[in-house]
Amino acid sequence: MEPARGEHSLAIGEFAKLTHLSVKTLRHYHDVGVIVPALVDPHTGYRRYSTSQVGSAHLVRRLRALDMPLAELAKVLDASDEQVRNKEILEFLQRMDDQLAQFRSAVASLRALLSEPSDGTDVTLRHVPLTHSVARAAVVHRDEIGDWCATAFPALYNAIEQGGAHPVGHGGALYSPEFFENAAGRVVAFVPTGRRVDVTAGLESYDVPAALLAVALHRGPFEELDRTYGSLGTYVTTKGLRSAGPIREHYLVSPDDTDDFAELRTEVCWPVDPASASEGAPK
Amino acid sequence: MEPARGEHSLAIGEFAKLTHLSVKTLRHYHDVGVIVPALVDPHTGYRRYSTSQVGSAHLVRRLRALDMPLAELAKVLDASDEQVRNKEILEFLQRMDDQLAQFRSAVASLRALLSEPSDGTDVTLRHVPLTHSVARAAVVHRDEIGDWCATAFPALYNAIEQGGAHPVGHGGALYSPEFFENAAGRVVAFVPTGRRVDVTAGLESYDVPAALLAVALHRGPFEELDRTYGSLGTYVTTKGLRSAGPIREHYLVSPDDTDDFAELRTEVCWPVDPASASEGAPK
DNA sequence: TTGCTCCTCACGTCACGTGAGGTGGC
DNA sequence: TTGCTCCTCACGTCACGTGAGGTGGC
């Protein structure tokens, strides 16, 4: 890219003043291709920027202030079409709104932890029978679990309807230990149907196994599930129960039912070995 | 720290389930002293966590969701006193409010850049004489410039009053090239007094040098100063003017005068070599 | 006893910042 | 010509994640 006629060229230090980006930052942006100098002296390696690059540098500064990754930034700047570029930026701003909401709820969650006493969550033991269901399984990262469920459950309910069947209970999911221990692992989202249903690609007919479950009811947003997991896990541990199989969640009141996440209700179910439970009973 | 009587011990994988922190993360937190296991088997190295540690792990998760640095987190958790701890957290939440405001203004600044055309800022050339002032100088990082000015200027106005003098113009500051090029550099905040004033420690009597200034008026928040710098710097470059000395800002309407940052008015002044200006004149 | 869980390095990632040591431009 | 600006490595930082390779516990 050569400077057009009438444009003037700036040394990196001058360009830093006009853009409020540091020299170190500018060199880094050159390395990764975010802002490439209009000219690089082949002999000395001196970078020369054109005054016409100042505007996009200002854009870069603003997008970086909002933590847009450099790789995405490079793509945005490369967008040949002006309108494509602005559309991508507006989509990014949309994601920023989501982040803002997350931020707010993180603050609320911290305040709640400080103000509310560690609750003595009620735990009940419950036998559940094998349950015919329609399910979708995948390896999911914890960060993406919300989005994944948001597409999985509509697909499941839709498939059940297409199959001429009806849900006979709330949707739920099984979480492998790796999901918690590695922050990513196999998740099975299911909706019970009571009978086998023919399903389309991407879904499967699945029998949720019978189990003895230690169950606690979680009230509120999913980000605060750790508290209920803590109470339930402490209960299981102190009672000397041995865990048996993937943890389950039952979505009694889900985001499909309410926009107020304080109203969400989730059963957290910790499968336990019946032998360990009966050992504890006589005590 | 040994587990108290009645507490039960958890392997790292179990602790991960109760806290929703990954095993890798828990090992890292051990390394840096944020969450130290209640017990480490000296033979096998196996970590053992007590159920009483679950609560502080939940706190850690929330503070990390708000990007509290681990070093600060370790201090918060070490706070012997319960009240000290909560006070530190509430102070942190206060800082979060500030961050939230910054985030909003970053979004606004991006939208403004997309919607408003690159403005043809008016630039004027102006000779200013040497000006007796009271000043405070320091090496300041760009991130801290706002806070630094917020303490510097009240100190300057106060010293002038104590010295029985009066300000004879708006406050301003000189910014060394390094401030822009390295994101940190010498800054001199000054308030003109028209005469010498005896000053207290930390301040100095300072003569702002005479200069020929290329001046542009910036309207709006300081985060958007880059746009005015871009216009002004482009002007100086295209006119073939040589810059001469640190850039100055004059705070015509400052945060002391208004809470609405859209109303801020800042003169950005680019000292230029008079010889280069007269060369341009005949053209 | 099998496999699962746990362990410790060592290195990678992301977006720069920090020197060291050296050369070019006005 | 002096000093200032610019250059390129190489390494550090922060908060983890990613394997590799190996051992302990039920």
Coordinates of C-alpha atoms (C1' of nucleotides) in Angstrom, one line a residue:
Chain A
M1 CA 0.0 0.0 0.0
E2 CA 1.6 3.2 -1.1
P3 CA 0.6 6.6 0.2
A4 CA -1.8 8.3 -2.2
R5 CA -0.9 11.6 -3.7
G6 CA -1.4 14.5 -1.3
E7 CA -1.1 12.2 1.8
H8 CA 1.7 12.8 4.1
S9 CA 3.9 10.3 5.8
L10 CA 4.6 10.1 9.5
A11 CA 7.3 8.4 11.6
I12 CA 6.0 5.9 14.1
G13 CA 6.5 8.4 17.0
E14 CA 4.5 11.0 15.2
F15 CA 1.8 8.5 14.4
A16 CA 1.7 7.6 18.1
K17 CA 0.9 11.2 19.0
L18 CA -1.9 11.4 16.4
T19 CA -3.5 8.1 17.4
H20 CA -2.8 7.8 21.2
L21 CA -1.4 4.3 20.6
S22 CA 2.1 3.7 22.0
V23 CA 5.0 2.9 19.7
K24 CA 5.3 -0.6 21.2
T25 CA 1.7 -1.2 20.5
L26 CA 2.0 0.1 17.0
R27 CA 4.9 -2.3 16.3
H28 CA 2.9 -5.1 17.7
Y29 CA -0.1 -4.2 15.5
H30 CA 2.2 -4.3 12.5
D31 CA 3.5 -7.7 13.5
V32 CA 0.0 -9.2 13.7
G33 CA -1.3 -7.3 10.7
V34 CA -3.8 -5.0 12.4
I35 CA -2.3 -1.7 11.2
V36 CA 0.4 -2.2 8.5
P37 CA 2.5 0.9 7.8
A38 CA 1.9 2.5 4.4
L39 CA 5.6 2.1 3.7
V40 CA 8.5 0.3 5.3
D41 CA 12.0 1.4 4.3
P42 CA 13.6 -1.8 3.0
H43 CA 17.0 -0.7 4.1
T44 CA 16.5 0.7 7.6
G45 CA 13.2 -1.0 8.5
Y46 CA 11.7 2.4 9.4
R47 CA 8.0 2.4 9.4
R48 CA 6.1 5.2 7.6
Y49 CA 2.4 5.8 8.2
S50 CA 0.1 7.9 6.1
T51 CA -2.2 10.5 7.5
S52 CA -5.1 8.5 6.0
Q53 CA -4.4 5.7 8.4
V54 CA -5.1 7.9 11.5
G55 CA -8.9 7.2 11.2
S56 CA -8.7 3.5 11.3
A57 CA -6.2 3.7 14.2
H58 CA -8.8 5.6 16.1
L59 CA -11.3 2.8 15.4
V60 CA -8.8 0.2 16.6
R61 CA -8.3 2.1 19.8
R62 CA -12.0 2.1 20.5
L63 CA -12.5 -1.6 19.6
R64 CA -9.6 -2.6 21.8
A65 CA -11.0 -0.5 24.7
L66 CA -13.9 -2.9 24.4
D67 CA -11.5 -5.9 24.3
M68 CA -12.2 -7.0 20.7
P69 CA -9.5 -9.6 20.0
L70 CA -6.8 -8.5 17.5
A71 CA -7.6 -11.3 15.1
E72 CA -11.2 -10.2 14.8
L73 CA -10.0 -6.6 14.5
A74 CA -7.8 -7.5 11.6
K75 CA -10.8 -9.1 9.9
V76 CA -13.0 -6.1 10.5
L77 CA -10.4 -3.7 9.1
D78 CA -9.9 -5.9 6.1
A79 CA -13.6 -5.8 5.2
S80 CA -13.5 -4.5 1.7
D81 CA -17.0 -3.2 1.9
E82 CA -17.7 -0.2 4.1
Q83 CA -21.1 -1.5 5.0
V84 CA -19.9 -5.0 5.8
R85 CA -17.4 -3.4 8.2
N86 CA -20.0 -1.3 10.0
K87 CA -22.4 -4.3 10.2
E88 CA -19.7 -6.4 11.9
I89 CA -19.0 -3.6 14.3
L90 CA -22.7 -3.3 15.2
E91 CA -22.9 -7.0 15.8
F92 CA -19.9 -6.7 18.1
L93 CA -21.7 -3.9 20.0
Q94 CA -24.6 -6.2 20.3
R95 CA -22.4 -8.8 22.0
M96 CA -21.1 -6.0 24.3
D97 CA -24.7 -5.5 25.5
D98 CA -24.7 -9.2 26.5
Q99 CA -21.4 -8.7 28.3
L100 CA -22.8 -5.8 30.1
A101 CA -25.7 -7.9 31.4
Q102 CA -23.3 -10.6 32.5
F103 CA -21.2 -8.0 34.3
R104 CA -24.3 -6.7 36.1
S105 CA -25.3 -10.2 37.2
A106 CA -21.7 -10.9 38.4
V107 CA -21.9 -7.9 40.6
A108 CA -25.4 -8.9 41.9
S109 CA -24.1 -12.4 42.5
L110 CA -21.2 -11.1 44.6
R111 CA -23.5 -8.9 46.6
A112 CA -25.8 -11.8 47.2
L113 CA -23.0 -14.0 48.4
L114 CA -21.9 -11.3 50.9
S115 CA -25.4 -10.5 52.2
E116 CA -27.2 -13.9 52.2
P117 CA -26.1 -16.4 54.7
S118 CA -24.8 -19.7 53.4
D119 CA -28.2 -21.3 53.1
G120 CA -29.0 -24.7 54.7
T121 CA -30.3 -26.1 51.4
D122 CA -32.8 -28.9 51.9
V123 CA -31.5 -32.2 50.4
T124 CA -33.8 -35.1 49.7
L125 CA -33.1 -38.6 48.5
R126 CA -35.2 -39.8 45.6
H127 CA -35.3 -43.0 43.5
V128 CA -36.0 -42.3 39.8
P129 CA -36.8 -45.1 37.3
L130 CA -35.3 -45.4 33.9
T131 CA -36.9 -42.8 31.6
H132 CA -37.3 -42.9 27.9
S133 CA -36.3 -39.6 26.4
V134 CA -35.2 -37.7 23.3
A135 CA -31.7 -36.4 23.7
R136 CA -28.9 -34.5 22.2
A137 CA -25.3 -35.1 23.3
A138 CA -22.1 -33.2 22.7
V139 CA -18.8 -32.1 24.2
V140 CA -19.5 -28.6 25.5
H141 CA -17.4 -25.9 27.1
R142 CA -18.7 -24.4 30.2
D143 CA -18.7 -20.9 28.6
E144 CA -21.0 -22.2 25.9
I145 CA -23.4 -24.2 27.9
G146 CA -26.1 -21.5 27.9
D147 CA -26.0 -21.1 24.2
W148 CA -25.9 -24.8 23.6
C149 CA -28.9 -25.5 25.8
A150 CA -30.7 -22.6 24.1
T151 CA -30.5 -24.4 20.8
A152 CA -30.7 -28.0 22.0
F153 CA -34.0 -27.8 23.9
P154 CA -36.1 -26.2 21.2
A155 CA -34.7 -28.8 18.8
L156 CA -35.8 -31.5 21.3
Y157 CA -39.3 -30.2 21.9
N158 CA -39.7 -29.8 18.2
A159 CA -38.6 -33.3 17.4
I160 CA -41.0 -34.7 20.0
E161 CA -43.9 -32.8 18.4
Q162 CA -42.9 -34.0 15.0
G163 CA -42.7 -37.5 16.3
G164 CA -46.3 -37.3 17.5
A165 CA -45.3 -37.6 21.1
H166 CA -45.5 -35.4 24.2
P167 CA -43.1 -34.4 26.9
V168 CA -43.9 -36.2 30.2
G169 CA -41.7 -34.1 32.4
H170 CA -39.3 -31.2 32.6
G171 CA -36.2 -31.1 30.4
G172 CA -32.9 -31.9 32.0
A173 CA -29.2 -32.6 31.3
L174 CA -26.5 -35.0 32.4
Y175 CA -23.0 -33.5 33.0
S176 CA -19.9 -35.7 32.9
P177 CA -17.3 -35.1 35.6
E178 CA -15.0 -33.6 33.0
F179 CA -17.5 -30.8 32.4
F180 CA -16.7 -29.6 36.0
E181 CA -13.1 -30.7 36.3
N182 CA -11.8 -29.6 32.9
A183 CA -14.4 -26.9 32.3
A184 CA -15.5 -28.9 29.2
G185 CA -17.0 -32.3 28.8
R186 CA -19.8 -34.4 27.5
V187 CA -23.3 -33.1 28.2
V188 CA -26.6 -34.9 27.4
A189 CA -29.7 -32.7 27.2
F190 CA -32.9 -34.7 27.4
V191 CA -36.6 -34.3 27.4
P192 CA -38.5 -37.3 28.8
T193 CA -41.3 -38.7 26.6
G194 CA -42.2 -41.9 28.4
R195 CA -41.9 -43.9 25.2
R196 CA -39.5 -44.3 22.3
V197 CA -39.7 -41.7 19.6
D198 CA -38.2 -41.7 16.1
V199 CA -35.9 -38.8 15.9
T200 CA -34.0 -36.9 13.2
A201 CA -30.3 -36.5 12.7
G202 CA -28.4 -34.8 15.5
L203 CA -30.8 -36.2 18.1
E204 CA -31.2 -39.7 19.6
S205 CA -33.6 -41.8 21.5
Y206 CA -32.1 -42.1 24.9
D207 CA -32.9 -43.9 28.2
V208 CA -32.0 -41.8 31.2
P209 CA -30.8 -44.5 33.7
A210 CA -32.6 -45.3 36.9
A211 CA -30.8 -43.9 39.9
L212 CA -30.9 -42.9 43.5
L213 CA -30.5 -39.1 43.5
A214 CA -29.6 -36.7 46.2
V215 CA -31.6 -33.6 45.1
A216 CA -31.5 -29.9 46.0
L217 CA -33.6 -27.2 44.5
H218 CA -31.7 -24.2 43.2
R219 CA -33.5 -20.9 43.0
G220 CA -32.1 -18.1 40.8
P221 CA -29.7 -17.6 38.0
F222 CA -27.4 -20.4 36.7
E223 CA -24.2 -18.4 37.5
E224 CA -25.1 -19.1 41.2
L225 CA -25.5 -22.8 40.8
D226 CA -22.1 -23.3 42.5
R227 CA -23.7 -22.5 45.9
T228 CA -26.3 -25.3 45.5
Y229 CA -23.6 -27.6 44.2
G230 CA -21.6 -26.7 47.3
S231 CA -24.4 -27.5 49.7
L232 CA -25.4 -30.6 47.9
G233 CA -21.9 -31.9 47.6
T234 CA -21.1 -31.2 51.2
Y235 CA -24.2 -33.1 52.2
V236 CA -23.2 -36.1 50.0
T237 CA -19.7 -36.0 51.4
T238 CA -20.6 -35.7 55.0
K239 CA -23.1 -38.5 54.8
G240 CA -20.4 -40.7 53.3
L241 CA -22.4 -41.2 50.1
R242 CA -20.4 -42.4 47.1
S243 CA -21.3 -40.6 43.9
A244 CA -22.4 -42.8 41.0
G245 CA -22.6 -41.4 37.5
P246 CA -23.0 -38.0 35.9
I247 CA -24.7 -35.2 37.8
R248 CA -28.1 -34.2 36.5
E249 CA -30.0 -31.0 36.4
H250 CA -33.8 -30.7 35.9
Y251 CA -35.0 -27.4 34.6
L252 CA -38.3 -26.9 36.4
V253 CA -38.4 -23.2 35.5
S254 CA -36.1 -22.4 32.6
P255 CA -35.2 -19.3 30.6
D256 CA -38.0 -20.4 28.2
D257 CA -40.5 -19.9 31.0
T258 CA -39.3 -16.6 32.4
D259 CA -37.2 -13.6 31.6
D260 CA -36.5 -12.9 35.3
F261 CA -33.6 -15.2 36.1
A262 CA -34.3 -14.8 39.8
E263 CA -37.4 -17.0 39.2
L264 CA -35.4 -19.9 37.6
R265 CA -35.8 -23.2 39.4
T266 CA -33.3 -26.0 38.8
E267 CA -33.1 -29.3 40.6
V268 CA -29.5 -30.4 41.0
C269 CA -29.3 -34.2 41.3
W270 CA -26.3 -36.0 42.6
P271 CA -26.6 -39.7 41.8
V272 CA -25.3 -41.8 44.7
D273 CA -24.5 -45.4 45.2
P274 CA -27.5 -47.0 47.0
A275 CA -25.1 -49.3 48.9
S276 CA -23.4 -46.3 50.5
A277 CA -26.9 -44.9 51.3
S278 CA -28.1 -48.0 53.1
E279 CA -24.9 -48.2 55.0
G280 CA -25.6 -44.8 56.4
A281 CA -29.3 -45.6 57.2
P282 CA -28.8 -47.8 60.3
K283 CA -26.5 -45.3 61.9
Chain B
M1 CA -4.0 -25.5 58.3
E2 CA -5.5 -28.7 59.4
P3 CA -9.2 -29.6 58.9
A4 CA -11.2 -29.0 62.0
R5 CA -13.1 -31.8 63.6
G6 CA -16.3 -32.7 61.9
E7 CA -15.1 -31.3 58.5
H8 CA -14.7 -33.6 55.7
S9 CA -12.0 -33.7 53.1
L10 CA -12.3 -33.6 49.4
A11 CA -10.1 -34.6 46.5
I12 CA -9.4 -31.9 44.0
G13 CA -11.8 -33.3 41.5
E14 CA -14.6 -33.4 44.0
F15 CA -13.8 -29.9 45.2
A16 CA -14.0 -28.8 41.5
K17 CA -17.6 -30.0 41.4
L18 CA -18.6 -28.2 44.5
T19 CA -17.0 -24.9 43.5
H20 CA -17.3 -24.9 39.7
L21 CA -13.6 -24.1 39.5
S22 CA -11.6 -26.4 37.1
V23 CA -8.8 -28.7 38.5
K24 CA -6.2 -26.8 36.5
T25 CA -7.5 -23.5 38.0
L26 CA -7.4 -25.0 41.5
R27 CA -3.8 -26.1 41.1
H28 CA -2.9 -22.6 39.9
Y29 CA -4.7 -21.0 42.8
H30 CA -2.7 -23.3 45.1
D31 CA 0.6 -22.3 43.4
V32 CA -0.1 -18.6 43.9
G33 CA -1.6 -19.0 47.3
V34 CA -5.1 -17.9 46.6
I35 CA -6.7 -21.2 47.8
V36 CA -4.3 -23.4 49.7
P37 CA -5.6 -27.0 50.2
A38 CA -6.3 -27.8 53.9
L39 CA -3.9 -30.7 53.6
V40 CA -1.3 -31.9 51.1
D41 CA -0.1 -35.5 51.4
P42 CA 3.7 -35.1 51.8
H43 CA 4.3 -38.5 50.1
T44 CA 2.0 -38.3 47.0
G45 CA 1.4 -34.6 46.7
Y46 CA -2.3 -35.2 46.7
R47 CA -4.3 -32.1 47.6
R48 CA -7.1 -32.4 50.1
Y49 CA -9.7 -29.6 50.5
S50 CA -12.0 -29.3 53.5
T51 CA -15.7 -28.6 53.0
S52 CA -15.2 -25.4 55.0
Q53 CA -13.2 -24.1 52.0
V54 CA -16.1 -24.2 49.6
G55 CA -17.5 -20.9 50.7
S56 CA -14.3 -18.9 50.0
A57 CA -13.9 -20.7 46.7
H58 CA -17.3 -19.3 45.7
L59 CA -16.2 -15.9 46.7
V60 CA -13.0 -16.3 44.6
R61 CA -15.1 -17.4 41.6
R62 CA -17.2 -14.2 41.8
L63 CA -14.3 -11.9 42.3
R64 CA -12.5 -13.5 39.4
A65 CA -15.6 -13.1 37.2
L66 CA -15.2 -9.4 37.9
D67 CA -11.4 -9.6 37.0
M68 CA -10.0 -9.0 40.4
P69 CA -6.3 -9.8 40.1
L70 CA -5.2 -12.9 41.9
A71 CA -2.6 -11.0 44.0
E72 CA -5.4 -8.7 45.4
L73 CA -7.6 -11.7 45.9
A74 CA -5.0 -13.4 48.0
K75 CA -4.8 -10.3 50.2
V76 CA -8.6 -10.1 50.5
L77 CA -8.8 -13.8 51.6
D78 CA -6.0 -13.3 54.1
A79 CA -7.8 -10.5 55.8
S80 CA -7.9 -11.8 59.3
D81 CA -10.9 -9.6 60.2
E82 CA -14.2 -10.5 58.6
Q83 CA -15.1 -6.8 58.5
V84 CA -11.9 -5.7 56.9
R85 CA -12.5 -8.3 54.2
N86 CA -16.0 -7.1 53.4
K87 CA -14.8 -3.5 53.4
E88 CA -12.1 -4.3 50.9
I89 CA -14.7 -6.1 48.7
L90 CA -17.1 -3.2 48.9
E91 CA -14.3 -0.9 47.8
F92 CA -13.6 -3.2 44.9
L93 CA -17.3 -3.0 43.9
Q94 CA -17.0 0.7 44.0
R95 CA -14.2 0.5 41.5
M96 CA -16.4 -1.8 39.4
D97 CA -18.9 1.0 39.2
D98 CA -16.2 3.3 37.7
Q99 CA -15.3 0.6 35.2
L100 CA -18.9 0.2 34.2
A101 CA -19.0 4.0 33.5
Q102 CA -15.8 3.6 31.4
F103 CA -17.3 0.8 29.5
R104 CA -20.4 2.8 28.7
S105 CA -18.3 5.7 27.5
A106 CA -16.2 3.4 25.4
V107 CA -19.3 2.2 23.7
A108 CA -20.6 5.7 23.2
S109 CA -17.2 6.7 21.8
L110 CA -17.2 3.9 19.3
R111 CA -20.8 4.8 18.2
A112 CA -19.8 8.4 17.9
L113 CA -16.8 7.6 15.6
L114 CA -19.1 5.5 13.4
S115 CA -21.9 8.0 13.1
E116 CA -20.0 11.4 13.1
P117 CA -18.0 12.3 10.1
S118 CA -14.3 12.9 10.6
D119 CA -14.7 16.6 11.5
G120 CA -12.8 19.3 9.8
T121 CA -11.5 20.7 13.1
D122 CA -10.5 24.4 12.9
V123 CA -6.9 25.0 13.6
T124 CA -5.5 28.4 14.5
L125 CA -2.0 29.6 15.0
R126 CA -1.4 31.6 18.1
H127 CA 1.7 33.2 19.8
V128 CA 1.7 32.9 23.6
P129 CA 4.1 34.7 25.8
L130 CA 6.1 33.3 28.7
T131 CA 3.6 32.8 31.6
H132 CA 4.5 32.7 35.3
S133 CA 2.6 29.7 36.8
V134 CA 2.4 27.4 39.7
A135 CA 3.0 23.8 38.7
R136 CA 3.3 20.2 39.7
A137 CA 5.4 17.8 37.6
A138 CA 5.7 14.0 37.6
V139 CA 6.1 11.0 35.5
V140 CA 2.6 9.8 34.9
H141 CA 1.2 6.7 33.1
R142 CA -1.6 7.4 30.7
D143 CA -4.0 5.2 32.7
E144 CA -3.5 7.4 35.7
I145 CA -3.6 10.8 34.1
G146 CA -7.2 11.4 35.1
D147 CA -6.6 10.6 38.7
W148 CA -3.3 12.5 38.8
C149 CA -4.9 15.7 37.4
A150 CA -7.8 15.3 39.8
T151 CA -5.4 15.7 42.7
A152 CA -2.9 18.1 41.1
F153 CA -5.2 20.9 40.1
P154 CA -7.0 21.3 43.5
A155 CA -3.5 21.4 45.1
L156 CA -2.4 24.1 42.6
Y157 CA -5.5 26.3 43.1
N158 CA -5.2 25.8 46.9
A159 CA -1.5 26.8 46.8
I160 CA -2.3 29.9 44.8
E161 CA -4.9 31.0 47.3
Q162 CA -2.6 30.3 50.2
G163 CA 0.1 32.4 48.5
G164 CA -2.3 35.4 48.2
A165 CA -2.4 35.2 44.4
H166 CA -5.1 34.6 41.8
P167 CA -5.3 32.4 38.7
V168 CA -5.1 34.6 35.6
G169 CA -6.1 31.9 33.1
H170 CA -7.3 28.3 32.8
G171 CA -5.3 25.4 34.1
G172 CA -3.3 23.4 31.6
A173 CA -0.6 20.8 31.2
L174 CA 2.5 20.0 29.2
Y175 CA 2.9 16.5 27.9
S176 CA 6.3 15.1 27.0
P177 CA 6.6 13.0 23.8
E178 CA 7.2 9.9 25.9
F179 CA 3.8 10.3 27.4
F180 CA 2.3 9.4 24.0
E181 CA 5.0 7.2 22.6
N182 CA 5.6 5.0 25.7
A183 CA 2.2 5.5 27.3
A184 CA 4.0 7.1 30.3
G185 CA 6.1 10.3 30.6
R186 CA 6.7 13.6 32.2
V187 CA 3.6 15.7 32.7
V188 CA 3.6 19.3 34.1
A189 CA 0.2 20.5 35.3
F190 CA 0.1 24.3 35.7
V191 CA -2.1 27.2 36.6
P192 CA -1.0 30.6 35.4
T193 CA -0.7 33.3 38.1
G194 CA 0.9 36.2 36.2
R195 CA 3.5 36.5 38.9
R196 CA 5.8 34.4 41.0
V197 CA 4.2 32.8 44.0
D198 CA 5.9 31.1 46.9
V199 CA 4.8 27.5 47.0
T200 CA 4.8 24.6 49.3
A201 CA 6.5 21.2 48.9
G202 CA 5.5 19.1 45.9
L203 CA 4.8 22.2 43.8
E204 CA 7.0 24.6 42.1
S205 CA 7.0 28.1 40.6
Y206 CA 7.2 27.5 36.9
D207 CA 7.4 29.6 33.7
V208 CA 5.5 28.1 30.9
P209 CA 7.7 29.1 27.9
A210 CA 6.6 31.4 25.1
A211 CA 5.7 29.5 21.9
L212 CA 3.9 29.5 18.6
L213 CA 1.0 27.1 19.0
A214 CA -1.2 25.4 16.5
V215 CA -4.4 25.2 18.5
A216 CA -7.6 23.1 18.1
L217 CA -10.6 23.0 20.4
H218 CA -11.7 19.6 21.6
R219 CA -15.4 19.3 22.6
G220 CA -16.3 16.2 24.7
P221 CA -14.7 13.6 26.9
F222 CA -11.0 13.1 27.2
E223 CA -11.1 9.6 25.8
E224 CA -12.0 11.1 22.5
L225 CA -9.0 13.5 22.4
D226 CA -7.3 11.2 19.9
R227 CA -9.6 12.6 17.2
T228 CA -8.6 16.2 17.8
Y229 CA -5.0 15.1 18.1
G230 CA -5.4 13.4 14.7
S231 CA -6.8 16.5 13.0
L232 CA -4.4 18.8 14.6
G233 CA -1.4 16.6 13.9
T234 CA -2.5 16.1 10.3
Y235 CA -2.7 19.8 9.9
V236 CA 0.7 20.4 11.3
T237 CA 2.2 17.7 9.1
T238 CA 0.5 18.7 5.9
K239 CA 1.5 22.3 6.4
G240 CA 5.1 21.2 6.8
L241 CA 5.4 22.6 10.3
R242 CA 8.1 21.3 12.6
S243 CA 6.9 20.5 16.2
A244 CA 8.9 22.3 18.9
G245 CA 8.5 21.1 22.5
P246 CA 5.9 19.3 24.6
I247 CA 2.2 19.4 23.5
R248 CA 0.0 21.4 25.8
E249 CA -3.6 21.1 26.8
H250 CA -5.7 24.0 28.2
Y251 CA -8.7 22.9 30.2
L252 CA -11.3 25.6 29.4
V253 CA -14.1 23.5 30.8
S254 CA -12.8 20.8 33.1
P255 CA -14.4 18.1 35.2
D256 CA -14.3 20.6 38.0
D257 CA -16.8 22.7 36.1
T258 CA -19.3 20.1 34.8
D259 CA -20.4 16.6 35.4
D260 CA -21.5 16.1 31.8
F261 CA -18.3 15.2 30.0
A262 CA -19.9 16.1 26.7
E263 CA -19.6 19.7 27.8
L264 CA -15.8 19.5 28.4
R265 CA -13.7 21.9 26.3
T266 CA -10.0 21.4 25.9
E267 CA -7.6 23.3 23.8
V268 CA -5.0 21.1 22.3
C269 CA -1.9 23.1 21.5
W270 CA 0.9 21.8 19.3
P271 CA 4.0 24.0 19.6
V272 CA 5.6 24.6 16.2
D273 CA 8.9 26.0 15.1
P274 CA 8.2 29.6 13.9
A275 CA 10.8 29.3 11.2
S276 CA 8.9 26.4 9.6
A277 CA 5.7 28.5 9.9
S278 CA 7.1 31.5 8.1
E279 CA 8.5 29.2 5.4
G280 CA 5.0 28.1 4.7
A281 CA 3.5 31.7 4.8
P282 CA 4.8 32.9 1.4
K283 CA 3.4 29.9 -0.4
Chain C
dT1 C1' -5.6 -56.0 39.3
dT2 C1' -7.6 -52.6 36.2
dG3 C1' -8.6 -48.0 35.2
dC4 C1' -9.3 -43.8 37.1
dT5 C1' -7.6 -39.9 39.5
dC6 C1' -4.0 -37.4 40.7
dC7 C1' 0.8 -35.5 40.2
dT8 C1' 4.7 -32.5 38.1
dC9 C1' 7.1 -30.3 34.6
dA10 C1' 7.4 -27.6 30.3
dC11 C1' 5.4 -25.0 27.0
dG12 C1' 1.5 -22.3 24.7
dT13 C1' -1.7 -18.2 24.5
dC14 C1' -3.0 -13.2 24.4
dA15 C1' -1.6 -8.5 24.0
dC16 C1' 1.4 -6.2 24.8
dG17 C1' 5.7 -4.0 28.1
dT18 C1' 10.6 -4.1 29.3
dG19 C1' 15.1 -3.8 28.6
dA20 C1' 19.5 -4.7 25.7
dG21 C1' 22.3 -3.6 22.1
dG22 C1' 22.7 -1.4 17.9
dT23 C1' 21.9 1.9 13.7
dG24 C1' 19.9 5.7 10.9
dG25 C1' 18.3 10.7 10.2
dC26 C1' 18.3 15.7 11.0
Chain D
dT1 C1' 28.8 15.8 14.7
dT2 C1' 25.8 15.1 18.7
dG3 C1' 21.8 13.1 20.4
dC4 C1' 17.5 11.6 19.3
dT5 C1' 14.6 8.3 17.0
dC6 C1' 14.1 4.2 15.2
dC7 C1' 15.2 -0.8 14.7
dT8 C1' 15.3 -6.0 16.2
dC9 C1' 15.6 -9.7 19.2
dA10 C1' 14.7 -12.0 23.6
dC11 C1' 12.3 -12.3 27.6
dG12 C1' 8.7 -11.0 31.2
dT13 C1' 3.6 -10.7 32.7
dC14 C1' -1.0 -12.4 33.8
dA15 C1' -4.1 -16.3 34.4
dC16 C1' -4.6 -20.0 33.2
dG17 C1' -5.0 -24.2 29.3
dT18 C1' -2.5 -28.1 27.0
dG19 C1' -0.3 -32.1 26.5
dA20 C1' 3.4 -35.5 28.1
dG21 C1' 4.9 -38.8 31.1
dG22 C1' 4.4 -40.9 35.3
dT23 C1' 2.4 -42.6 40.0
dG24 C1' -1.1 -43.4 43.7
dG25 C1' -5.8 -45.0 45.5
dC26 C1' -10.1 -47.8 45.5

